[in-house]
Short mmCIF file of C-alpha atoms in Angstrom, two decimals:
data_model
loop_
_atom_site.label_atom_id
_atom_site.label_comp_id
_atom_site.label_asym_id
_atom_site.label_seq_id
_atom_site.Cartn_x
_atom_site.Cartn_y
_atom_site.Cartn_z
CA MET A 1 -19.43 7.71 27.27
CA GLY A 2 -17.00 7.21 24.38
CA LEU A 3 -15.50 9.55 21.87
CA HIS A 4 -16.92 9.03 18.39
CA LEU A 5 -15.22 10.39 15.31
CA VAL A 6 -17.69 12.05 13.00
CA ARG A 7 -17.01 12.66 9.32
CA LEU A 8 -18.94 15.68 8.16
CA HIS A 9 -19.91 15.98 4.52
CA LEU A 10 -18.50 19.35 3.52
CA GLY A 11 -18.85 18.93 -0.24
CA LEU A 12 -15.18 18.04 -0.63
CA THR A 13 -13.94 16.20 -3.68
CA PRO A 14 -11.97 12.98 -3.02
CA ARG A 15 -8.75 14.94 -3.73
CA GLU A 16 -9.62 17.46 -1.01
CA ASP A 17 -10.94 14.85 1.43
CA PRO A 18 -8.10 13.35 3.49
CA MET A 19 -10.39 10.42 4.34
CA ALA A 20 -11.30 9.43 0.74
CA ASN A 21 -12.07 5.73 0.38
CA CYS A 22 -11.55 3.37 -2.54
CA ALA A 23 -14.58 3.11 -4.80
CA GLN A 24 -14.22 -0.69 -4.88
CA CYS A 25 -13.24 -1.87 -1.39
CA HIS A 26 -13.55 1.29 0.75
CA ALA A 27 -9.92 1.18 1.97
CA ALA A 28 -7.94 4.44 2.16
CA ALA A 29 -7.50 5.78 -1.38
CA VAL A 30 -4.07 6.70 -2.75
CA MET A 31 -5.14 8.13 -6.12
CA GLU A 32 -8.06 9.34 -8.18
CA ASP A 33 -9.04 8.04 -11.65
CA LEU A 34 -9.68 11.07 -13.87
CA ASP A 35 -11.05 9.11 -16.84
CA VAL A 36 -14.47 8.67 -15.22
CA GLN A 37 -17.01 11.24 -14.12
CA PRO A 38 -17.13 11.90 -11.29
CA PRO A 39 -13.46 11.00 -10.68
CA GLN A 40 -13.16 7.75 -8.73
CA PRO A 41 -10.75 7.12 -5.83
CA TRP A 42 -8.75 3.86 -5.70
CA CYS A 43 -6.63 2.23 -3.01
CA LEU A 44 -3.20 0.87 -3.94
CA GLY A 45 -4.38 -2.75 -3.78
CA CYS A 46 -7.32 -2.33 -6.13
CA ALA A 47 -5.35 -0.10 -8.50
CA THR A 48 -2.54 -2.69 -8.57
CA ALA A 49 -5.08 -5.41 -9.41
CA LEU A 50 -6.21 -3.35 -12.41
CA VAL A 51 -2.59 -3.04 -13.62
CA ARG A 52 -2.10 -6.80 -13.34
CA ALA A 53 -5.39 -7.43 -15.16
CA GLY A 54 -4.18 -5.27 -18.06
CA ASP A 55 -6.59 -2.38 -17.44
CA PRO A 56 -4.46 0.19 -15.58
CA VAL A 57 -5.63 3.63 -14.55
CA VAL A 58 -3.25 5.86 -16.54
CA ASN A 59 -4.89 9.27 -16.21
CA TYR A 60 -4.79 9.78 -12.47
CA ARG A 61 -4.01 12.23 -9.69
CA PRO A 62 -2.05 10.94 -6.66
CA PHE A 63 -3.27 11.91 -3.19
CA ASP A 64 0.22 12.13 -1.70
CA ALA A 65 3.73 13.15 -2.76
CA ARG A 66 5.08 9.58 -2.61
CA ASP A 67 2.88 8.43 -5.51
CA GLU A 68 3.34 4.72 -4.83
CA TYR A 69 1.01 3.90 -7.71
CA ALA A 70 3.50 5.37 -10.24
CA ARG A 71 6.02 2.69 -9.20
CA VAL A 72 3.40 -0.06 -9.61
CA LEU A 73 2.29 1.35 -12.95
CA ALA A 74 5.87 1.63 -14.26
CA GLY A 75 6.55 -1.99 -13.30
CA GLY A 76 3.45 -3.41 -14.93
CA SER A 77 2.51 -1.11 -17.79
CA THR A 78 4.09 0.90 -20.59
CA ALA A 79 1.71 3.84 -20.14
CA ALA A 80 1.96 6.42 -17.37
CA LEU A 81 0.15 9.75 -17.62
CA PRO A 82 -0.19 11.19 -14.10
CA PHE A 83 -2.09 14.45 -13.96
CA ARG A 84 -0.05 17.26 -12.44
#
């Protein structure tokens, strides 16, 4: 008999859900794109790929205080509008 982790759907938004997954690859999300409805979570890898492709997410909300995406965005784009 093993222990199974169960994720209950409690109606949490990705911002409130500590286990939010990237909309593209399902890895752990680091930020939320606020320009789409409903807001879409992105992992650092997929968000970085968008910056390199010239289509960065500029209106976003970070999921943690480190905001690693801001560093990536500043290095690859002239626009940075994090939602605070």
